[in-house]
PDB file of C-alpha atoms in Angstrom:
ATOM      1  CA  MET A   1      -5.463 -30.554   6.657  1.00 42.00           C
ATOM      2  CA  PRO A   2      -1.864 -30.061   5.467  1.00 48.00           C
ATOM      3  CA  ASP A   3       0.359 -33.076   6.110  1.00 64.00           C
ATOM      4  CA  THR A   4       3.901 -32.069   5.304  1.00 92.00           C
ATOM      5  CA  LEU A   5       5.963 -29.265   6.766  1.00 95.00           C
ATOM      6  CA  LEU A   6       5.969 -27.447   3.423  1.00 96.00           C
ATOM      7  CA  GLU A   7       2.180 -27.713   3.246  1.00 96.00           C
ATOM      8  CA  GLN A   8       1.905 -26.362   6.800  1.00 96.00           C
ATOM      9  CA  HIS A   9       4.234 -23.505   5.847  1.00 97.00           C
ATOM     10  CA  ALA A  10       2.177 -22.673   2.749  1.00 97.00           C
ATOM     11  CA  GLU A  11      -1.059 -22.773   4.758  1.00 97.00           C
ATOM     12  CA  ALA A  12       0.348 -20.483   7.481  1.00 98.00           C
ATOM     13  CA  LEU A  13       1.538 -18.000   4.845  1.00 98.00           C
ATOM     14  CA  ARG A  14      -1.822 -18.137   3.077  1.00 98.00           C
ATOM     15  CA  LEU A  15      -3.757 -17.526   6.283  1.00 98.00           C
ATOM     16  CA  PHE A  16      -1.555 -14.614   7.347  1.00 98.00           C
ATOM     17  CA  GLY A  17      -1.882 -13.180   3.833  1.00 98.00           C
ATOM     18  CA  GLU A  18      -5.668 -13.341   4.075  1.00 98.00           C
ATOM     19  CA  ARG A  19      -5.503 -11.270   7.251  1.00 98.00           C
ATOM     20  CA  VAL A  20      -3.076  -8.781   5.676  1.00 98.00           C
ATOM     21  CA  ARG A  21      -5.457  -8.260   2.762  1.00 98.00           C
ATOM     22  CA  ALA A  22      -8.314  -7.772   5.264  1.00 98.00           C
ATOM     23  CA  VAL A  23      -6.632  -4.809   6.984  1.00 98.00           C
ATOM     24  CA  ALA A  24      -8.759  -1.712   6.345  1.00 97.00           C
ATOM     25  CA  ASP A  25      -7.082   1.605   5.579  1.00 94.00           C
ATOM     26  CA  GLY A  26      -7.762   2.963   9.051  1.00 96.00           C
ATOM     27  CA  GLN A  27      -6.471  -0.131  10.881  1.00 98.00           C
ATOM     28  CA  TRP A  28      -2.731   0.035  10.162  1.00 98.00           C
ATOM     29  CA  ASP A  29      -2.086   1.985  13.375  1.00 97.00           C
ATOM     30  CA  ALA A  30      -4.361  -0.216  15.510  1.00 98.00           C
ATOM     31  CA  ALA A  31      -2.939  -1.967  18.553  1.00 97.00           C
ATOM     32  CA  THR A  32      -2.155  -5.692  18.560  1.00 96.00           C
ATOM     33  CA  PRO A  33      -1.585  -8.211  21.352  1.00 93.00           C
ATOM     34  CA  CYS A  34       2.133  -7.571  20.698  1.00 88.00           C
ATOM     35  CA  THR A  35       2.066  -4.538  22.975  1.00 84.00           C
ATOM     36  CA  GLN A  36       4.918  -2.690  21.257  1.00 89.00           C
ATOM     37  CA  TRP A  37       3.533  -3.206  17.743  1.00 95.00           C
ATOM     38  CA  THR A  38       0.744  -1.713  15.710  1.00 98.00           C
ATOM     39  CA  VAL A  39      -0.887  -3.735  12.949  1.00 98.00           C
ATOM     40  CA  ARG A  40       1.612  -2.255  10.486  1.00 98.00           C
ATOM     41  CA  ASP A  41       4.563  -3.061  12.779  1.00 98.00           C
ATOM     42  CA  LEU A  42       3.361  -6.645  13.102  1.00 97.00           C
ATOM     43  CA  VAL A  43       2.875  -7.123   9.349  1.00 98.00           C
ATOM     44  CA  ASN A  44       6.254  -5.470   8.748  1.00 98.00           C
ATOM     45  CA  HIS A  45       7.904  -7.895  11.201  1.00 96.00           C
ATOM     46  CA  VAL A  46       6.399 -11.043   9.676  1.00 98.00           C
ATOM     47  CA  THR A  47       7.099  -9.794   6.146  1.00 98.00           C
ATOM     48  CA  GLY A  48      10.676  -9.039   7.153  1.00 97.00           C
ATOM     49  CA  GLU A  49      11.066 -12.570   8.493  1.00 96.00           C
ATOM     50  CA  GLN A  50      10.075 -13.916   5.082  1.00 98.00           C
ATOM     51  CA  LEU A  51      12.607 -11.662   3.354  1.00 98.00           C
ATOM     52  CA  TRP A  52      15.434 -13.268   5.336  1.00 97.00           C
ATOM     53  CA  ILE A  53      14.644 -16.756   4.052  1.00 97.00           C
ATOM     54  CA  PRO A  54      15.914 -16.636   0.429  1.00 98.00           C
ATOM     55  CA  PRO A  55      19.348 -15.175   1.219  1.00 97.00           C
ATOM     56  CA  MET A  56      19.826 -17.510   4.178  1.00 97.00           C
ATOM     57  CA  VAL A  57      18.389 -20.729   2.737  1.00 97.00           C
ATOM     58  CA  THR A  58      19.103 -20.328  -0.976  1.00 96.00           C
ATOM     59  CA  ASP A  59      22.278 -18.257  -0.894  1.00 96.00           C
ATOM     60  CA  GLY A  60      23.743 -19.579   2.370  1.00 94.00           C
ATOM     61  CA  ARG A  61      24.343 -16.081   3.684  1.00 95.00           C
ATOM     62  CA  THR A  62      24.715 -15.377   7.390  1.00 93.00           C
ATOM     63  CA  VAL A  63      22.881 -12.893   9.579  1.00 92.00           C
ATOM     64  CA  GLU A  64      26.057 -10.817   9.665  1.00 93.00           C
ATOM     65  CA  GLU A  65      26.354 -10.800   5.871  1.00 94.00           C
ATOM     66  CA  ILE A  66      22.751  -9.696   5.443  1.00 95.00           C
ATOM     67  CA  GLY A  67      23.150  -7.068   8.140  1.00 92.00           C
ATOM     68  CA  ASP A  68      20.398  -4.483   8.250  1.00 93.00           C
ATOM     69  CA  ALA A  69      19.114  -5.082   4.712  1.00 93.00           C
ATOM     70  CA  PHE A  70      15.636  -5.804   6.062  1.00 95.00           C
ATOM     71  CA  SER A  71      15.563  -3.264   8.882  1.00 94.00           C
ATOM     72  CA  GLY A  72      12.986  -0.532   8.945  1.00 95.00           C
ATOM     73  CA  ASP A  73       9.929  -0.408   6.752  1.00 97.00           C
ATOM     74  CA  VAL A  74       9.786  -3.290   4.259  1.00 98.00           C
ATOM     75  CA  LEU A  75       6.119  -2.721   3.389  1.00 98.00           C
ATOM     76  CA  GLY A  76       6.269   0.573   1.527  1.00 97.00           C
ATOM     77  CA  GLU A  77       3.056   1.891   0.003  1.00 96.00           C
ATOM     78  CA  ASP A  78       1.678  -1.578  -0.782  1.00 97.00           C
ATOM     79  CA  PRO A  79       1.792  -3.722   2.372  1.00 98.00           C
ATOM     80  CA  ALA A  80      -0.295  -6.551   0.887  1.00 97.00           C
ATOM     81  CA  GLY A  81       1.842  -6.641  -2.250  1.00 98.00           C
ATOM     82  CA  ALA A  82       5.047  -6.595  -0.178  1.00 98.00           C
ATOM     83  CA  TRP A  83       3.690  -9.481   1.901  1.00 98.00           C
ATOM     84  CA  ASP A  84       2.653 -11.495  -1.165  1.00 98.00           C
ATOM     85  CA  ARG A  85       6.083 -11.106  -2.816  1.00 98.00           C
ATOM     86  CA  ALA A  86       7.993 -11.920   0.378  1.00 98.00           C
ATOM     87  CA  ALA A  87       5.806 -14.947   1.198  1.00 98.00           C
ATOM     88  CA  ALA A  88       6.094 -16.357  -2.341  1.00 98.00           C
ATOM     89  CA  ALA A  89       9.885 -15.974  -2.353  1.00 98.00           C
ATOM     90  CA  ALA A  90      10.189 -17.509   1.128  1.00 98.00           C
ATOM     91  CA  HIS A  91       8.091 -20.523   0.231  1.00 97.00           C
ATOM     92  CA  ALA A  92       9.972 -20.979  -3.054  1.00 97.00           C
ATOM     93  CA  ALA A  93      13.265 -20.971  -1.138  1.00 98.00           C
ATOM     94  CA  PHE A  94      12.075 -23.693   1.241  1.00 97.00           C
ATOM     95  CA  THR A  95      10.636 -25.843  -1.575  1.00 96.00           C
ATOM     96  CA  ALA A  96      13.852 -25.789  -3.624  1.00 96.00           C
ATOM     97  CA  ALA A  97      15.656 -29.121  -3.913  1.00 95.00           C
ATOM     98  CA  GLY A  98      17.746 -29.820  -0.811  1.00 95.00           C
ATOM     99  CA  ALA A  99      16.597 -26.728   1.083  1.00 96.00           C
ATOM    100  CA  MET A 100      15.147 -28.634   4.015  1.00 95.00           C
ATOM    101  CA  ASP A 101      18.401 -30.525   4.586  1.00 95.00           C
ATOM    102  CA  ARG A 102      20.661 -27.486   4.104  1.00 95.00           C
ATOM    103  CA  THR A 103      22.324 -25.965   7.155  1.00 96.00           C
ATOM    104  CA  VAL A 104      21.193 -22.411   7.759  1.00 96.00           C
ATOM    105  CA  ARG A 105      23.318 -20.166   9.978  1.00 94.00           C
ATOM    106  CA  LEU A 106      20.833 -18.365  12.198  1.00 91.00           C
ATOM    107  CA  SER A 107      21.505 -15.747  14.868  1.00 87.00           C
ATOM    108  CA  TYR A 108      21.453 -18.443  17.559  1.00 86.00           C
ATOM    109  CA  GLY A 109      23.551 -20.974  15.614  1.00 90.00           C
ATOM    110  CA  PRO A 110      23.271 -23.489  12.790  1.00 95.00           C
ATOM    111  CA  ALA A 111      19.991 -25.274  12.060  1.00 94.00           C
ATOM    112  CA  LEU A 112      18.634 -27.417   9.282  1.00 96.00           C
ATOM    113  CA  GLY A 113      16.354 -25.718   6.797  1.00 96.00           C
ATOM    114  CA  ARG A 114      13.467 -27.866   8.030  1.00 96.00           C
ATOM    115  CA  ALA A 115      13.926 -26.586  11.593  1.00 95.00           C
ATOM    116  CA  TYR A 116      14.027 -22.990  10.366  1.00 96.00           C
ATOM    117  CA  CYS A 117      10.902 -23.578   8.286  1.00 97.00           C
ATOM    118  CA  ALA A 118       9.069 -25.152  11.244  1.00 96.00           C
ATOM    119  CA  GLU A 119      10.047 -22.287  13.544  1.00 93.00           C
ATOM    120  CA  LEU A 120       8.849 -19.641  11.099  1.00 95.00           C
ATOM    121  CA  THR A 121       5.654 -21.564  10.378  1.00 97.00           C
ATOM    122  CA  ALA A 122       4.752 -21.647  14.078  1.00 95.00           C
ATOM    123  CA  ASP A 123       5.662 -17.974  14.396  1.00 93.00           C
ATOM    124  CA  CYS A 124       3.407 -17.114  11.468  1.00 97.00           C
ATOM    125  CA  VAL A 125       0.525 -19.048  13.033  1.00 97.00           C
ATOM    126  CA  VAL A 126       0.779 -17.144  16.333  1.00 95.00           C
ATOM    127  CA  HIS A 127       1.171 -13.816  14.558  1.00 96.00           C
ATOM    128  CA  THR A 128      -1.904 -14.579  12.444  1.00 98.00           C
ATOM    129  CA  TRP A 129      -3.849 -14.672  15.697  1.00 97.00           C
ATOM    130  CA  ASP A 130      -2.209 -11.378  16.749  1.00 97.00           C
ATOM    131  CA  LEU A 131      -3.138  -9.760  13.441  1.00 98.00           C
ATOM    132  CA  SER A 132      -6.669 -11.139  13.615  1.00 98.00           C
ATOM    133  CA  ARG A 133      -7.089  -9.579  17.049  1.00 98.00           C
ATOM    134  CA  GLY A 134      -5.588  -6.292  15.882  1.00 97.00           C
ATOM    135  CA  ILE A 135      -8.084  -5.918  13.033  1.00 98.00           C
ATOM    136  CA  GLY A 136     -11.087  -7.498  14.740  1.00 97.00           C
ATOM    137  CA  ALA A 137     -11.172 -10.524  12.432  1.00 97.00           C
ATOM    138  CA  ASP A 138     -12.101 -14.082  13.351  1.00 95.00           C
ATOM    139  CA  ASP A 139      -9.195 -15.248  15.515  1.00 96.00           C
ATOM    140  CA  ARG A 140      -9.945 -18.977  15.385  1.00 96.00           C
ATOM    141  CA  LEU A 141      -7.027 -20.729  13.758  1.00 97.00           C
ATOM    142  CA  PRO A 142      -7.243 -23.993  11.787  1.00 97.00           C
ATOM    143  CA  ASP A 143      -6.835 -27.016  14.061  1.00 96.00           C
ATOM    144  CA  GLY A 144      -4.044 -28.528  11.979  1.00 95.00           C
ATOM    145  CA  LEU A 145      -1.930 -25.382  12.127  1.00 96.00           C
ATOM    146  CA  VAL A 146      -2.580 -24.980  15.840  1.00 97.00           C
ATOM    147  CA  GLU A 147      -1.523 -28.573  16.566  1.00 96.00           C
ATOM    148  CA  PHE A 148       1.574 -28.143  14.403  1.00 96.00           C
ATOM    149  CA  ALA A 149       2.550 -24.867  16.105  1.00 95.00           C
ATOM    150  CA  LEU A 150       1.859 -26.267  19.560  1.00 94.00           C
ATOM    151  CA  LYS A 151       4.201 -29.217  18.970  1.00 94.00           C
ATOM    152  CA  GLU A 152       6.820 -26.853  17.564  1.00 92.00           C
ATOM    153  CA  VAL A 153       6.628 -24.316  20.392  1.00 87.00           C
ATOM    154  CA  MET A 154       6.356 -26.644  23.415  1.00 83.00           C
ATOM    155  CA  PRO A 155      10.046 -27.637  23.602  1.00 81.00           C
ATOM    156  CA  TYR A 156      11.300 -24.049  23.664  1.00 77.00           C
ATOM    157  CA  ALA A 157       8.346 -22.121  25.081  1.00 70.00           C
ATOM    158  CA  ASP A 158      10.306 -20.917  28.092  1.00 69.00           C
ATOM    159  CA  GLY A 159      12.933 -19.374  25.825  1.00 71.00           C
ATOM    160  CA  LEU A 160      10.452 -17.473  23.647  1.00 68.00           C
ATOM    161  CA  ALA A 161      10.230 -14.555  26.047  1.00 67.00           C
ATOM    162  CA  ALA A 162      14.027 -14.233  26.036  1.00 69.00           C
ATOM    163  CA  SER A 163      13.874 -13.694  22.271  1.00 66.00           C
ATOM    164  CA  GLY A 164      11.986 -10.468  22.881  1.00 62.00           C
ATOM    165  CA  LEU A 165       9.343 -11.433  20.323  1.00 59.00           C
ATOM    166  CA  PHE A 166       6.952 -13.094  22.745  1.00 69.00           C
ATOM    167  CA  ALA A 167       5.755 -12.433  26.272  1.00 75.00           C
ATOM    168  CA  ALA A 168       6.501 -14.919  29.033  1.00 79.00           C
ATOM    169  CA  PRO A 169       4.358 -18.081  28.917  1.00 82.00           C
ATOM    170  CA  LEU A 170       1.123 -17.925  30.884  1.00 84.00           C
ATOM    171  CA  ASP A 171      -0.395 -20.621  33.028  1.00 87.00           C
ATOM    172  CA  ILE A 172      -2.487 -22.911  30.876  1.00 87.00           C
ATOM    173  CA  PRO A 173      -6.041 -23.218  32.178  1.00 84.00           C
ATOM    174  CA  ALA A 174      -7.245 -26.720  33.007  1.00 90.00           C
ATOM    175  CA  GLY A 175      -9.117 -28.258  30.101  1.00 92.00           C
ATOM    176  CA  ALA A 176      -7.873 -25.623  27.651  1.00 94.00           C
ATOM    177  CA  ASN A 177      -8.181 -26.382  23.954  1.00 95.00           C
ATOM    178  CA  ALA A 178      -5.108 -26.540  21.705  1.00 95.00           C
ATOM    179  CA  GLN A 179      -5.362 -22.921  20.541  1.00 96.00           C
ATOM    180  CA  THR A 180      -5.598 -21.629  24.108  1.00 95.00           C
ATOM    181  CA  ARG A 181      -2.585 -23.771  25.095  1.00 93.00           C
ATOM    182  CA  LEU A 182      -0.558 -22.471  22.128  1.00 94.00           C
ATOM    183  CA  LEU A 183      -1.424 -18.870  22.891  1.00 93.00           C
ATOM    184  CA  ALA A 184      -0.592 -19.284  26.583  1.00 91.00           C
ATOM    185  CA  LEU A 185       2.820 -20.737  25.696  1.00 89.00           C
ATOM    186  CA  ALA A 186       3.381 -17.666  23.507  1.00 88.00           C
ATOM    187  CA  GLY A 187       2.353 -15.324  26.341  1.00 86.00           C
ATOM    188  CA  ARG A 188      -1.107 -14.571  25.025  1.00 89.00           C
ATOM    189  CA  ARG A 189      -4.486 -14.905  26.643  1.00 83.00           C
ATOM    190  CA  GLY A 190      -6.938 -16.253  24.070  1.00 76.00           C
TER     191      GLY A 190
END
């Protein structure tokens, strides 16, 4: 089980990448638990999130400076290749010396690189479940990643729906396991 934040980040990227490479040709337009997104939309969103990391963390650029550089289709004709390149660059940006202690200017205000990395790691974990559901793959997530994401999401679960990226939290069933609790906090019924 990964111990450090950077190991958790790498594991979340790896797992999402496995699901991206498992998407069959006819599944890109399939529905996902993210009701407004197809499989392609979902992969495009998570890939786009990774593309933001190098300019923000490495270059110190702001959301305003980056503008709409990553709007629209970032997958092109090779979604898996686009994902692999974006994920590798994102992880390299976070592993660079000093990156975790650098202040990153996000849309909602300044945050340390480590907080940005943790947020995106948890997001990637939840979206791996979404992608798994969309393509009919095994949707069980590794316990370590689930526990990490659950701890990350719990403090701001109520605000996730306001971001527009997650549905409102659901009631957590009594005796629910960690994955079910995480999914409920992210507005998903596991």
